[in-house]
Amino acid sequence: MTAFCDYYDGRAAVRRRVSLRIDGEALLVERPEDTPLSWSMAELRRLPDRAPGGLVVVALGAGPERLVADGDVGAHLARLVPRIAPAEGRPLARPAILTGLAGAAFLAALFFAVLPVLAAGLARLMDPEAEMAMGDLSYDQARLFFGLGQPLAECTAPAGLAAMDALTDRVTEGLDLPYDLRVTVLNDQEAPLLNAFAISGGRVIFLDTMLQEAEHPDEIAAVLAHEIGHVVNQDPVRGQLQQMSGIAVISLLLGDVTGGGVLSGAAAAALTASYSREAETAADRFAVEQLTRVGLPPSALGRMFERLRDRYGEAEGIVAHLSTHPQITGRIEATARAGDPVIGAPALTPKAWADLRAICD
């Protein structure tokens, strides 16, 4: 009996019509304009059907060539080769594991080595106006973030603003920044949280709880000097650029090629991102040097941390945000070792200090 089916040589996706004939223990495959093939019946194997329509697929051993037939011819081939061979191929577990590990290593190198270096380079090149615009975005996000969805109100009592301006002028004496430092107090009385932080574009934000916990204006001056250290060292803009790059990569990996929400997401993430131990130590070092230069006591930073530690513990309660910084004990000891300079005029007069603490009234 002679029948016809389709033949694939396994090297090109080209279908060729061939005739089949059984000759004893062999299946003869006659190809037009090519030499015929003789396949041993004992070596034929039937493959699982990979196409619709009830097709029967037969191969010789482990070779790449295939015969594909349907209808009566397919039924006859199925009777000749009744057993369907199990699917064969290279085990995928090992390659999949190796590929996954390689991908994880690549992403780790990208996030922890490449992006930080790239962000540091971009921070040095960023135009001050662009950095200020990025800081404005972060500021709006900060008000929403710490207000739990409702923007925290800015504290604008005139006498308090004048006191904060005077304190800022004292602490920044002799500094040359590419933009004016903008220090703002936000009213967190509904949900108190002890915090002060710097964001891009020369912005420093105090939550009112920080002013209320301080016992002396020197302590607020020391915290302000520390946050200015982050500004001078470009920690906020570098961190935000790194966050933006990371979120952009994740968006692409997840299929969000439009990058929607990258900017706002990075701004929100930057508010909760902690600086490295090295960055915090560098900001403390700057604070000690700057406070010494302007005649204010660096030990005030340690005194405030010590009082907070005694009240709330090393890294619990209202000062939990400090747990990602160098331990409070270490920071107290570091500022104590620095010693105090010859103290000049007080950071604020008693009246100005009272006005500053009432800035949200």
mmCIF file of N, CA and C in Angstrom, residues 185-316:
data_model
loop_
_atom_site.group_PDB
_atom_site.id
_atom_site.type_symbol
_atom_site.label_atom_id
_atom_site.label_comp_id
_atom_site.label_asym_id
_atom_site.label_seq_id
_atom_site.Cartn_x
_atom_site.Cartn_y
_atom_site.Cartn_z
ATOM 1 N N VAL A 185 8.099 73.746 58.993
ATOM 2 C CA VAL A 185 7.553 72.954 60.096
ATOM 3 C C VAL A 185 6.154 72.530 59.698
ATOM 4 N N LEU A 186 5.852 71.233 59.837
ATOM 5 C CA LEU A 186 4.521 70.700 59.536
ATOM 6 C C LEU A 186 3.826 70.304 60.833
ATOM 7 N N ASN A 187 2.533 70.538 60.877
ATOM 8 C CA ASN A 187 1.739 70.273 62.078
ATOM 9 C C ASN A 187 1.307 68.810 62.105
ATOM 10 N N ASP A 188 1.944 68.029 62.969
ATOM 11 C CA ASP A 188 1.615 66.600 63.096
ATOM 12 C C ASP A 188 0.916 66.302 64.407
ATOM 13 N N GLN A 189 0.231 67.281 64.969
ATOM 14 C CA GLN A 189 -0.371 67.103 66.295
ATOM 15 C C GLN A 189 -1.455 66.033 66.307
ATOM 16 N N GLU A 190 -2.098 65.779 65.175
ATOM 17 C CA GLU A 190 -3.128 64.745 65.127
ATOM 18 C C GLU A 190 -2.527 63.345 65.221
ATOM 19 N N ALA A 191 -1.357 63.162 64.648
ATOM 20 C CA ALA A 191 -0.666 61.865 64.700
ATOM 21 C C ALA A 191 0.817 62.137 64.931
ATOM 22 N N PRO A 192 1.205 62.394 66.191
ATOM 23 C CA PRO A 192 2.580 62.821 66.481
ATOM 24 C C PRO A 192 3.619 61.798 66.024
ATOM 25 N N LEU A 193 4.680 62.311 65.432
ATOM 26 C CA LEU A 193 5.793 61.472 64.998
ATOM 27 C C LEU A 193 7.061 62.293 65.076
ATOM 28 N N LEU A 194 7.988 61.869 65.897
ATOM 29 C CA LEU A 194 9.247 62.580 66.064
ATOM 30 C C LEU A 194 10.085 62.392 64.806
ATOM 31 N N ASN A 195 10.265 63.478 64.054
ATOM 32 C CA ASN A 195 11.026 63.338 62.813
ATOM 33 C C ASN A 195 11.459 64.697 62.304
ATOM 34 N N ALA A 196 12.596 64.684 61.621
ATOM 35 C CA ALA A 196 13.079 65.808 60.838
ATOM 36 C C ALA A 196 13.905 65.187 59.725
ATOM 37 N N PHE A 197 13.788 65.720 58.528
ATOM 38 C CA PHE A 197 14.483 65.092 57.399
ATOM 39 C C PHE A 197 14.722 66.126 56.311
ATOM 40 N N ALA A 198 15.685 65.812 55.450
ATOM 41 C CA ALA A 198 16.018 66.663 54.307
ATOM 42 C C ALA A 198 15.543 65.976 53.039
ATOM 43 N N ILE A 199 15.097 66.779 52.069
ATOM 44 C CA ILE A 199 14.738 66.261 50.759
ATOM 45 C C ILE A 199 15.463 67.078 49.700
ATOM 46 N N SER A 200 15.298 66.686 48.458
ATOM 47 C CA SER A 200 16.033 67.318 47.370
ATOM 48 C C SER A 200 15.724 68.811 47.286
ATOM 49 N N GLY A 201 16.668 69.555 46.704
ATOM 50 C CA GLY A 201 16.445 70.971 46.462
ATOM 51 C C GLY A 201 16.625 71.849 47.675
ATOM 52 N N GLY A 202 17.352 71.372 48.683
ATOM 53 C CA GLY A 202 17.630 72.213 49.845
ATOM 54 C C GLY A 202 16.463 72.411 50.775
ATOM 55 N N ARG A 203 15.571 71.427 50.856
ATOM 56 C CA ARG A 203 14.444 71.503 51.784
ATOM 57 C C ARG A 203 14.739 70.680 53.038
ATOM 58 N N VAL A 204 14.444 71.263 54.197
ATOM 59 C CA VAL A 204 14.516 70.543 55.471
ATOM 60 C C VAL A 204 13.158 70.686 56.135
ATOM 61 N N ILE A 205 12.612 69.571 56.582
ATOM 62 C CA ILE A 205 11.281 69.546 57.161
ATOM 63 C C ILE A 205 11.366 69.056 58.606
ATOM 64 N N PHE A 206 10.762 69.824 59.508
ATOM 65 C CA PHE A 206 10.593 69.413 60.901
ATOM 66 C C PHE A 206 9.123 69.100 61.111
ATOM 67 N N LEU A 207 8.823 68.001 61.763
ATOM 68 C CA LEU A 207 7.492 67.791 62.285
ATOM 69 C C LEU A 207 7.431 68.453 63.663
ATOM 70 N N ASP A 208 6.302 69.061 63.975
ATOM 71 C CA ASP A 208 6.202 69.874 65.182
ATOM 72 C C ASP A 208 6.556 69.091 66.448
ATOM 73 N N THR A 209 6.322 67.793 66.439
ATOM 74 C CA THR A 209 6.655 66.976 67.611
ATOM 75 C C THR A 209 8.133 67.092 67.969
ATOM 76 N N MET A 210 8.998 67.219 66.960
ATOM 77 C CA MET A 210 10.424 67.378 67.224
ATOM 78 C C MET A 210 10.683 68.656 68.021
ATOM 79 N N LEU A 211 9.995 69.757 67.670
ATOM 80 C CA LEU A 211 10.174 71.007 68.419
ATOM 81 C C LEU A 211 9.683 70.861 69.853
ATOM 82 N N GLN A 212 8.588 70.129 70.038
ATOM 83 C CA GLN A 212 8.025 69.996 71.372
ATOM 84 C C GLN A 212 8.877 69.086 72.260
ATOM 85 N N GLU A 213 9.566 68.120 71.670
ATOM 86 C CA GLU A 213 10.401 67.208 72.454
ATOM 87 C C GLU A 213 11.723 67.858 72.847
ATOM 88 N N ALA A 214 12.157 68.857 72.103
ATOM 89 C CA ALA A 214 13.429 69.514 72.416
ATOM 90 C C ALA A 214 13.271 70.361 73.675
ATOM 91 N N GLU A 215 14.333 70.428 74.464
ATOM 92 C CA GLU A 215 14.318 71.228 75.694
ATOM 93 C C GLU A 215 15.089 72.522 75.559
ATOM 94 N N HIS A 216 15.845 72.647 74.444
ATOM 95 C CA HIS A 216 16.682 73.834 74.274
ATOM 96 C C HIS A 216 16.840 74.094 72.785
ATOM 97 N N PRO A 217 16.904 75.357 72.360
ATOM 98 C CA PRO A 217 17.060 75.634 70.925
ATOM 99 C C PRO A 217 18.347 75.066 70.335
ATOM 100 N N ASP A 218 19.386 74.875 71.177
ATOM 101 C CA ASP A 218 20.624 74.284 70.666
ATOM 102 C C ASP A 218 20.374 72.883 70.098
ATOM 103 N N GLU A 219 19.409 72.164 70.684
ATOM 104 C CA GLU A 219 19.120 70.814 70.199
ATOM 105 C C GLU A 219 18.505 70.860 68.797
ATOM 106 N N ILE A 220 17.593 71.804 68.566
ATOM 107 C CA ILE A 220 17.027 71.945 67.229
ATOM 108 C C ILE A 220 18.091 72.428 66.257
ATOM 109 N N ALA A 221 18.978 73.313 66.712
ATOM 110 C CA ALA A 221 20.079 73.768 65.857
ATOM 111 C C ALA A 221 20.969 72.594 65.456
ATOM 112 N N ALA A 222 21.204 71.674 66.402
ATOM 113 C CA ALA A 222 22.060 70.524 66.099
ATOM 114 C C ALA A 222 21.379 69.586 65.112
ATOM 115 N N VAL A 223 20.072 69.337 65.276
ATOM 116 C CA VAL A 223 19.340 68.500 64.326
ATOM 117 C C VAL A 223 19.332 69.154 62.948
ATOM 118 N N LEU A 224 19.116 70.470 62.914
ATOM 119 C CA LEU A 224 19.123 71.188 61.638
ATOM 120 C C LEU A 224 20.487 71.070 60.969
ATOM 121 N N ALA A 225 21.558 71.191 61.738
ATOM 122 C CA ALA A 225 22.904 71.066 61.172
ATOM 123 C C ALA A 225 23.125 69.672 60.587
ATOM 124 N N HIS A 226 22.610 68.672 61.273
ATOM 125 C CA HIS A 226 22.734 67.305 60.752
ATOM 126 C C HIS A 226 22.007 67.164 59.414
ATOM 127 N N GLU A 227 20.784 67.680 59.321
ATOM 128 C CA GLU A 227 20.025 67.565 58.069
ATOM 129 C C GLU A 227 20.674 68.390 56.960
ATOM 130 N N ILE A 228 21.248 69.541 57.310
ATOM 131 C CA ILE A 228 21.974 70.323 56.311
ATOM 132 C C ILE A 228 23.175 69.531 55.808
ATOM 133 N N GLY A 229 23.759 68.724 56.683
ATOM 134 C CA GLY A 229 24.863 67.859 56.238
ATOM 135 C C GLY A 229 24.429 66.932 55.133
ATOM 136 N N HIS A 230 23.204 66.391 55.243
ATOM 137 C CA HIS A 230 22.688 65.554 54.153
ATOM 138 C C HIS A 230 22.529 66.373 52.870
ATOM 139 N N VAL A 231 22.066 67.618 53.001
ATOM 140 C CA VAL A 231 21.900 68.472 51.820
ATOM 141 C C VAL A 231 23.245 68.729 51.165
ATOM 142 N N VAL A 232 24.238 69.105 51.966
ATOM 143 C CA VAL A 232 25.570 69.404 51.428
ATOM 144 C C VAL A 232 26.171 68.175 50.749
ATOM 145 N N ASN A 233 25.968 67.011 51.325
ATOM 146 C CA ASN A 233 26.512 65.772 50.761
ATOM 147 C C ASN A 233 25.648 65.190 49.651
ATOM 148 N N GLN A 234 24.553 65.868 49.294
ATOM 149 C CA GLN A 234 23.642 65.466 48.217
ATOM 150 C C GLN A 234 22.992 64.107 48.467
ATOM 151 N N ASP A 235 22.832 63.736 49.713
ATOM 152 C CA ASP A 235 22.199 62.457 50.018
ATOM 153 C C ASP A 235 20.744 62.389 49.546
ATOM 154 N N PRO A 236 19.930 63.443 49.743
ATOM 155 C CA PRO A 236 18.528 63.320 49.317
ATOM 156 C C PRO A 236 18.373 63.148 47.818
ATOM 157 N N VAL A 237 19.062 63.983 47.018
ATOM 158 C CA VAL A 237 18.883 63.885 45.567
ATOM 159 C C VAL A 237 19.463 62.583 45.045
ATOM 160 N N ARG A 238 20.591 62.147 45.616
ATOM 161 C CA ARG A 238 21.171 60.881 45.184
ATOM 162 C C ARG A 238 20.232 59.725 45.517
ATOM 163 N N GLY A 239 19.659 59.757 46.711
ATOM 164 C CA GLY A 239 18.732 58.693 47.085
ATOM 165 C C GLY A 239 17.491 58.689 46.234
ATOM 166 N N GLN A 240 16.965 59.879 45.908
ATOM 167 C CA GLN A 240 15.742 59.924 45.110
ATOM 168 C C GLN A 240 16.009 59.481 43.679
ATOM 169 N N LEU A 241 17.150 59.870 43.113
ATOM 170 C CA LEU A 241 17.492 59.404 41.764
ATOM 171 C C LEU A 241 17.643 57.890 41.733
ATOM 172 N N GLN A 242 18.236 57.339 42.787
ATOM 173 C CA GLN A 242 18.378 55.886 42.851
ATOM 174 C C GLN A 242 17.017 55.217 42.963
ATOM 175 N N GLN A 243 16.120 55.796 43.765
ATOM 176 C CA GLN A 243 14.769 55.252 43.884
ATOM 177 C C GLN A 243 14.040 55.322 42.549
ATOM 178 N N MET A 244 14.153 56.458 41.857
ATOM 179 C CA MET A 244 13.481 56.608 40.576
ATOM 180 C C MET A 244 13.995 55.588 39.572
ATOM 181 N N SER A 245 15.315 55.385 39.533
ATOM 182 C CA SER A 245 15.889 54.415 38.601
ATOM 183 C C SER A 245 15.427 53.006 38.929
ATOM 184 N N GLY A 246 15.428 52.665 40.230
ATOM 185 C CA GLY A 246 15.000 51.328 40.623
ATOM 186 C C GLY A 246 13.548 51.071 40.297
ATOM 187 N N ILE A 247 12.676 52.046 40.581
ATOM 188 C CA ILE A 247 11.257 51.860 40.292
ATOM 189 C C ILE A 247 11.022 51.779 38.796
ATOM 190 N N ALA A 248 11.798 52.554 38.004
ATOM 191 C CA ALA A 248 11.667 52.477 36.552
ATOM 192 C C ALA A 248 12.039 51.084 36.047
ATOM 193 N N VAL A 249 13.119 50.498 36.604
ATOM 194 C CA VAL A 249 13.524 49.149 36.193
ATOM 195 C C VAL A 249 12.441 48.144 36.561
ATOM 196 N N ILE A 250 11.904 48.246 37.778
ATOM 197 C CA ILE A 250 10.852 47.326 38.205
ATOM 198 C C ILE A 250 9.619 47.473 37.321
ATOM 199 N N SER A 251 9.280 48.715 36.951
ATOM 200 C CA SER A 251 8.123 48.942 36.088
ATOM 201 C C SER A 251 8.309 48.245 34.751
ATOM 202 N N LEU A 252 9.528 48.319 34.205
ATOM 203 C CA LEU A 252 9.790 47.652 32.931
ATOM 204 C C LEU A 252 9.717 46.134 33.083
ATOM 205 N N LEU A 253 10.262 45.628 34.193
ATOM 206 C CA LEU A 253 10.229 44.181 34.405
ATOM 207 C C LEU A 253 8.804 43.674 34.543
ATOM 208 N N LEU A 254 7.928 44.495 35.130
ATOM 209 C CA LEU A 254 6.539 44.086 35.342
ATOM 210 C C LEU A 254 5.648 44.429 34.157
ATOM 211 N N GLY A 255 6.240 45.053 33.136
ATOM 212 C CA GLY A 255 5.473 45.341 31.933
ATOM 213 C C GLY A 255 4.883 46.720 31.865
ATOM 214 N N ASP A 256 5.158 47.585 32.849
ATOM 215 C CA ASP A 256 4.630 48.951 32.813
ATOM 216 C C ASP A 256 5.607 49.823 32.048
ATOM 217 N N VAL A 257 5.626 49.660 30.725
ATOM 218 C CA VAL A 257 6.612 50.368 29.908
ATOM 219 C C VAL A 257 6.327 51.854 29.840
ATOM 220 N N THR A 258 5.146 52.291 30.258
ATOM 221 C CA THR A 258 4.848 53.717 30.238
ATOM 222 C C THR A 258 5.525 54.445 31.382
ATOM 223 N N GLY A 259 5.949 53.696 32.405
ATOM 224 C CA GLY A 259 6.582 54.330 33.559
ATOM 225 C C GLY A 259 5.606 55.098 34.416
ATOM 226 N N GLY A 260 4.330 54.827 34.304
ATOM 227 C CA GLY A 260 3.329 55.565 35.072
ATOM 228 C C GLY A 260 3.560 55.422 36.559
ATOM 229 N N GLY A 261 3.506 56.544 37.249
ATOM 230 C CA GLY A 261 3.655 56.545 38.701
ATOM 231 C C GLY A 261 5.083 56.463 39.186
ATOM 232 N N VAL A 262 6.064 56.471 38.275
ATOM 233 C CA VAL A 262 7.446 56.336 38.712
ATOM 234 C C VAL A 262 7.868 57.524 39.560
ATOM 235 N N LEU A 263 7.545 58.741 39.109
ATOM 236 C CA LEU A 263 7.984 59.922 39.837
ATOM 237 C C LEU A 263 7.330 60.014 41.201
ATOM 238 N N SER A 264 6.015 59.871 41.249
ATOM 239 C CA SER A 264 5.338 59.969 42.536
ATOM 240 C C SER A 264 5.708 58.807 43.436
ATOM 241 N N GLY A 265 5.870 57.619 42.851
ATOM 242 C CA GLY A 265 6.274 56.465 43.651
ATOM 243 C C GLY A 265 7.665 56.642 44.221
ATOM 244 N N ALA A 266 8.579 57.205 43.427
ATOM 245 C CA ALA A 266 9.936 57.431 43.919
ATOM 246 C C ALA A 266 9.951 58.483 45.007
ATOM 247 N N ALA A 267 9.136 59.510 44.845
ATOM 248 C CA ALA A 267 9.083 60.550 45.874
ATOM 249 C C ALA A 267 8.588 59.974 47.194
ATOM 250 N N ALA A 268 7.543 59.136 47.134
ATOM 251 C CA ALA A 268 7.032 58.524 48.355
ATOM 252 C C ALA A 268 8.053 57.566 48.957
ATOM 253 N N ALA A 269 8.712 56.767 48.091
ATOM 254 C CA ALA A 269 9.706 55.813 48.591
ATOM 255 C C ALA A 269 10.882 56.532 49.220
ATOM 256 N N ALA A 270 11.251 57.695 48.665
ATOM 257 C CA ALA A 270 12.393 58.427 49.202
ATOM 258 C C ALA A 270 12.142 58.892 50.629
ATOM 259 N N LEU A 271 10.891 59.079 51.012
ATOM 260 C CA LEU A 271 10.577 59.534 52.358
ATOM 261 C C LEU A 271 10.844 58.459 53.396
ATOM 262 N N THR A 272 10.709 57.203 52.994
ATOM 263 C CA THR A 272 10.906 56.104 53.941
ATOM 264 C C THR A 272 12.267 55.443 53.779
ATOM 265 N N ALA A 273 13.025 55.853 52.769
ATOM 266 C CA ALA A 273 14.331 55.240 52.541
ATOM 267 C C ALA A 273 15.319 55.741 53.589
ATOM 268 N N SER A 274 16.092 54.843 54.143
ATOM 269 C CA SER A 274 17.090 55.227 55.132
ATOM 270 C C SER A 274 18.417 55.442 54.444
ATOM 271 N N TYR A 275 19.204 56.385 54.982
ATOM 272 C CA TYR A 275 20.537 56.586 54.458
ATOM 273 C C TYR A 275 21.454 55.493 55.023
ATOM 274 N N SER A 276 22.556 55.321 54.363
ATOM 275 C CA SER A 276 23.511 54.327 54.835
ATOM 276 C C SER A 276 24.156 54.816 56.133
ATOM 277 N N ARG A 277 24.759 53.879 56.833
ATOM 278 C CA ARG A 277 25.476 54.235 58.066
ATOM 279 C C ARG A 277 26.559 55.266 57.764
ATOM 280 N N GLU A 278 27.232 55.113 56.621
ATOM 281 C CA GLU A 278 28.287 56.048 56.259
ATOM 282 C C GLU A 278 27.726 57.444 56.034
ATOM 283 N N ALA A 279 26.547 57.529 55.359
ATOM 284 C CA ALA A 279 25.946 58.838 55.104
ATOM 285 C C ALA A 279 25.526 59.514 56.404
ATOM 286 N N GLU A 280 24.965 58.731 57.339
ATOM 287 C CA GLU A 280 24.553 59.307 58.618
ATOM 288 C C GLU A 280 25.762 59.786 59.414
ATOM 289 N N THR A 281 26.830 58.998 59.397
ATOM 290 C CA THR A 281 28.039 59.395 60.118
ATOM 291 C C THR A 281 28.632 60.658 59.511
ATOM 292 N N ALA A 282 28.623 60.750 58.172
ATOM 293 C CA ALA A 282 29.143 61.944 57.500
ATOM 294 C C ALA A 282 28.312 63.167 57.845
ATOM 295 N N ALA A 283 26.970 63.016 57.933
ATOM 296 C CA ALA A 283 26.115 64.140 58.303
ATOM 297 C C ALA A 283 26.366 64.567 59.744
ATOM 298 N N ASP A 284 26.581 63.603 60.637
ATOM 299 C CA ASP A 284 26.923 63.942 62.016
ATOM 300 C C ASP A 284 28.242 64.701 62.066
ATOM 301 N N ARG A 285 29.217 64.223 61.274
ATOM 302 C CA ARG A 285 30.530 64.884 61.261
ATOM 303 C C ARG A 285 30.401 66.326 60.770
ATOM 304 N N PHE A 286 29.591 66.519 59.727
ATOM 305 C CA PHE A 286 29.373 67.873 59.220
ATOM 306 C C PHE A 286 28.734 68.739 60.300
ATOM 307 N N ALA A 287 27.743 68.175 61.012
ATOM 308 C CA ALA A 287 27.047 68.946 62.040
ATOM 309 C C ALA A 287 28.019 69.407 63.121
ATOM 310 N N VAL A 288 28.902 68.515 63.547
ATOM 311 C CA VAL A 288 29.874 68.876 64.580
ATOM 312 C C VAL A 288 30.768 70.017 64.086
ATOM 313 N N GLU A 289 31.253 69.908 62.859
ATOM 314 C CA GLU A 289 32.159 70.933 62.320
ATOM 315 C C GLU A 289 31.445 72.269 62.142
ATOM 316 N N GLN A 290 30.214 72.233 61.605
ATOM 317 C CA GLN A 290 29.493 73.470 61.352
ATOM 318 C C GLN A 290 29.062 74.145 62.648
ATOM 319 N N LEU A 291 28.588 73.370 63.607
ATOM 320 C CA LEU A 291 28.192 73.953 64.889
ATOM 321 C C LEU A 291 29.396 74.560 65.600
ATOM 322 N N THR A 292 30.528 73.887 65.507
ATOM 323 C CA THR A 292 31.757 74.434 66.105
ATOM 324 C C THR A 292 32.118 75.752 65.440
ATOM 325 N N ARG A 293 31.955 75.814 64.118
ATOM 326 C CA ARG A 293 32.320 77.017 63.365
ATOM 327 C C ARG A 293 31.478 78.216 63.783
ATOM 328 N N VAL A 294 30.191 77.979 64.058
ATOM 329 C CA VAL A 294 29.296 79.102 64.375
ATOM 330 C C VAL A 294 29.138 79.315 65.877
ATOM 331 N N GLY A 295 29.876 78.556 66.676
ATOM 332 C CA GLY A 295 29.854 78.778 68.119
ATOM 333 C C GLY A 295 28.652 78.200 68.832
ATOM 334 N N LEU A 296 28.154 77.045 68.344
ATOM 335 C CA LEU A 296 27.054 76.348 69.001
ATOM 336 C C LEU A 296 27.546 74.981 69.459
ATOM 337 N N PRO A 297 26.972 74.414 70.517
ATOM 338 C CA PRO A 297 27.499 73.173 71.085
ATOM 339 C C PRO A 297 27.079 71.925 70.300
ATOM 340 N N PRO A 298 28.032 71.196 69.682
ATOM 341 C CA PRO A 298 27.683 69.933 69.007
ATOM 342 C C PRO A 298 27.116 68.897 69.963
ATOM 343 N N SER A 299 27.472 68.988 71.235
ATOM 344 C CA SER A 299 26.988 67.992 72.195
ATOM 345 C C SER A 299 25.474 68.043 72.355
ATOM 346 N N ALA A 300 24.832 69.114 71.876
ATOM 347 C CA ALA A 300 23.374 69.212 71.986
ATOM 348 C C ALA A 300 22.691 68.091 71.232
ATOM 349 N N LEU A 301 23.300 67.666 70.102
ATOM 350 C CA LEU A 301 22.723 66.556 69.338
ATOM 351 C C LEU A 301 22.747 65.284 70.167
ATOM 352 N N GLY A 302 23.882 65.019 70.824
ATOM 353 C CA GLY A 302 23.978 63.847 71.678
ATOM 354 C C GLY A 302 23.047 63.921 72.870
ATOM 355 N N ARG A 303 22.896 65.121 73.450
ATOM 356 C CA ARG A 303 22.008 65.253 74.613
ATOM 357 C C ARG A 303 20.565 64.934 74.228
ATOM 358 N N MET A 304 20.163 65.402 73.062
ATOM 359 C CA MET A 304 18.790 65.138 72.653
ATOM 360 C C MET A 304 18.589 63.649 72.395
ATOM 361 N N PHE A 305 19.538 63.030 71.700
ATOM 362 C CA PHE A 305 19.430 61.594 71.451
ATOM 363 C C PHE A 305 19.430 60.806 72.763
ATOM 364 N N GLU A 306 20.263 61.250 73.707
ATOM 365 C CA GLU A 306 20.333 60.539 74.993
ATOM 366 C C GLU A 306 19.001 60.618 75.725
ATOM 367 N N ARG A 307 18.389 61.789 75.736
ATOM 368 C CA ARG A 307 17.115 61.934 76.412
ATOM 369 C C ARG A 307 16.035 61.096 75.726
ATOM 370 N N LEU A 308 16.067 61.076 74.392
ATOM 371 C CA LEU A 308 15.085 60.275 73.654
ATOM 372 C C LEU A 308 15.303 58.790 73.901
ATOM 373 N N ARG A 309 16.570 58.382 73.975
ATOM 374 C CA ARG A 309 16.853 56.970 74.252
ATOM 375 C C ARG A 309 16.348 56.582 75.638
ATOM 376 N N ASP A 310 16.599 57.442 76.613
ATOM 377 C CA ASP A 310 16.148 57.137 77.971
ATOM 378 C C ASP A 310 14.625 57.059 78.039
ATOM 379 N N ARG A 311 13.953 57.856 77.221
ATOM 380 C CA ARG A 311 12.496 57.896 77.286
ATOM 381 C C ARG A 311 11.850 56.804 76.457
ATOM 382 N N TYR A 312 12.392 56.542 75.267
ATOM 383 C CA TYR A 312 11.722 55.643 74.325
ATOM 384 C C TYR A 312 12.487 54.355 74.042
ATOM 385 N N GLY A 313 13.718 54.235 74.521
ATOM 386 C CA GLY A 313 14.488 53.035 74.219
ATOM 387 C C GLY A 313 15.417 53.257 73.039
ATOM 388 N N GLU A 314 16.246 52.254 72.802
ATOM 389 C CA GLU A 314 17.285 52.388 71.780
ATOM 390 C C GLU A 314 16.705 52.572 70.392
ATOM 391 N N ALA A 315 15.677 51.799 70.032
ATOM 392 C CA ALA A 315 15.119 51.916 68.677
ATOM 393 C C ALA A 315 13.662 51.490 68.680
ATOM 394 N N GLU A 316 12.897 52.010 69.619
ATOM 395 C CA GLU A 316 11.506 51.604 69.721
ATOM 396 C C GLU A 316 10.615 52.836 69.827
#
